[in-house]
Amino acid sequence: MLAFARSASLGLAAIALVACAAEPVPSVTGMSVLVKLVEPSADPAIVTAQVGAAAGRPVRYLAAMSEAWHSVYLRCEGAADCDALLQRLRADSARIAGVQRDERKRIVSP
């Protein structure tokens, strides 16, 4: 009886695993962006707070180009969402003085 219960639970676990693998995975992408702050700062926490507030989503800090220009990574779902996110950043002129996609070539991507 114990062997039957064990094999039945293994069978159910295998079915659940196959069912999970069959579910479509949402297409989540992201982009690296160069952002120029209206009020320059060398503090990554301030930069991520400013850009995150303008973007309306979490930001991952990558690097400083100067006190004004910073590279950050933003998650977005597809090209349309990424474009809308860039427009949202450009529209926040109180925090963001300039924004552009970071298209520099990298050996390792974020």
mmCIF file of N, CA, C and O in Angstrom, residues 29-33 72-76 81-83 85-86 89 101:
data_model
loop_
_atom_site.group_PDB
_atom_site.id
_atom_site.type_symbol
_atom_site.label_atom_id
_atom_site.label_comp_id
_atom_site.label_asym_id
_atom_site.label_seq_id
_atom_site.Cartn_x
_atom_site.Cartn_y
_atom_site.Cartn_z
ATOM 1 N N THR A 29 11.276 41.806 -20.841
ATOM 2 C CA THR A 29 12.580 42.240 -21.295
ATOM 3 C C THR A 29 12.974 43.449 -20.471
ATOM 4 O O THR A 29 12.349 43.771 -19.483
ATOM 5 N N GLY A 30 13.947 44.124 -20.892
ATOM 6 C CA GLY A 30 14.372 45.335 -20.225
ATOM 7 C C GLY A 30 15.314 46.105 -21.108
ATOM 8 O O GLY A 30 15.638 45.688 -22.221
ATOM 9 N N MET A 31 15.748 47.231 -20.588
ATOM 10 C CA MET A 31 16.684 48.045 -21.355
ATOM 11 C C MET A 31 17.568 48.843 -20.415
ATOM 12 O O MET A 31 17.164 49.212 -19.315
ATOM 13 N N SER A 32 18.759 49.075 -20.884
ATOM 14 C CA SER A 32 19.668 49.971 -20.182
ATOM 15 C C SER A 32 19.436 51.364 -20.741
ATOM 16 O O SER A 32 19.272 51.544 -21.951
ATOM 17 N N VAL A 33 19.405 52.330 -19.844
ATOM 18 C CA VAL A 33 19.091 53.707 -20.229
ATOM 19 C C VAL A 33 20.126 54.636 -19.611
ATOM 20 O O VAL A 33 20.541 54.439 -18.467
ATOM 21 N N VAL A 72 21.186 53.116 -15.944
ATOM 22 C CA VAL A 72 20.287 52.312 -15.123
ATOM 23 C C VAL A 72 19.626 51.255 -15.996
ATOM 24 O O VAL A 72 19.605 51.372 -17.226
ATOM 25 N N TYR A 73 19.088 50.236 -15.356
ATOM 26 C CA TYR A 73 18.375 49.173 -16.063
ATOM 27 C C TYR A 73 16.922 49.176 -15.618
ATOM 28 O O TYR A 73 16.623 49.208 -14.429
ATOM 29 N N LEU A 74 16.029 49.160 -16.598
ATOM 30 C CA LEU A 74 14.588 49.168 -16.344
ATOM 31 C C LEU A 74 13.967 47.953 -17.014
ATOM 32 O O LEU A 74 14.258 47.660 -18.171
ATOM 33 N N ARG A 75 13.084 47.269 -16.297
ATOM 34 C CA ARG A 75 12.354 46.143 -16.883
ATOM 35 C C ARG A 75 11.123 46.668 -17.603
ATOM 36 O O ARG A 75 10.455 47.569 -17.124
ATOM 37 N N CYS A 76 10.856 46.087 -18.748
ATOM 38 C CA CYS A 76 9.652 46.421 -19.501
ATOM 39 C C CYS A 76 9.229 45.176 -20.268
ATOM 40 O O CYS A 76 10.018 44.271 -20.477
ATOM 41 N N ASP A 81 6.027 48.694 -24.488
ATOM 42 C CA ASP A 81 6.153 49.085 -23.088
ATOM 43 C C ASP A 81 7.468 49.829 -22.851
ATOM 44 O O ASP A 81 7.503 50.817 -22.113
ATOM 45 N N CYS A 82 8.542 49.384 -23.476
ATOM 46 C CA CYS A 82 9.833 50.066 -23.342
ATOM 47 C C CYS A 82 9.750 51.482 -23.919
ATOM 48 O O CYS A 82 10.261 52.433 -23.327
ATOM 49 N N ASP A 83 9.109 51.634 -25.079
ATOM 50 C CA ASP A 83 8.952 52.961 -25.681
ATOM 51 C C ASP A 83 8.105 53.876 -24.799
ATOM 52 O O ASP A 83 8.426 55.052 -24.624
ATOM 53 N N LEU A 85 7.813 53.670 -21.600
ATOM 54 C CA LEU A 85 8.641 53.979 -20.441
ATOM 55 C C LEU A 85 9.622 55.110 -20.748
ATOM 56 O O LEU A 85 9.796 56.033 -19.949
ATOM 57 N N LEU A 86 10.234 55.081 -21.917
ATOM 58 C CA LEU A 86 11.121 56.182 -22.327
ATOM 59 C C LEU A 86 10.359 57.500 -22.402
ATOM 60 O O LEU A 86 10.851 58.540 -21.956
ATOM 61 N N LEU A 89 9.757 58.840 -18.913
ATOM 62 C CA LEU A 89 10.963 59.460 -18.360
ATOM 63 C C LEU A 89 11.212 60.832 -18.974
ATOM 64 O O LEU A 89 11.542 61.785 -18.277
ATOM 65 N N ARG A 101 18.423 55.575 -24.781
ATOM 66 C CA ARG A 101 18.783 54.162 -24.623
ATOM 67 C C ARG A 101 20.299 54.055 -24.578
ATOM 68 O O ARG A 101 20.993 54.740 -25.301
#
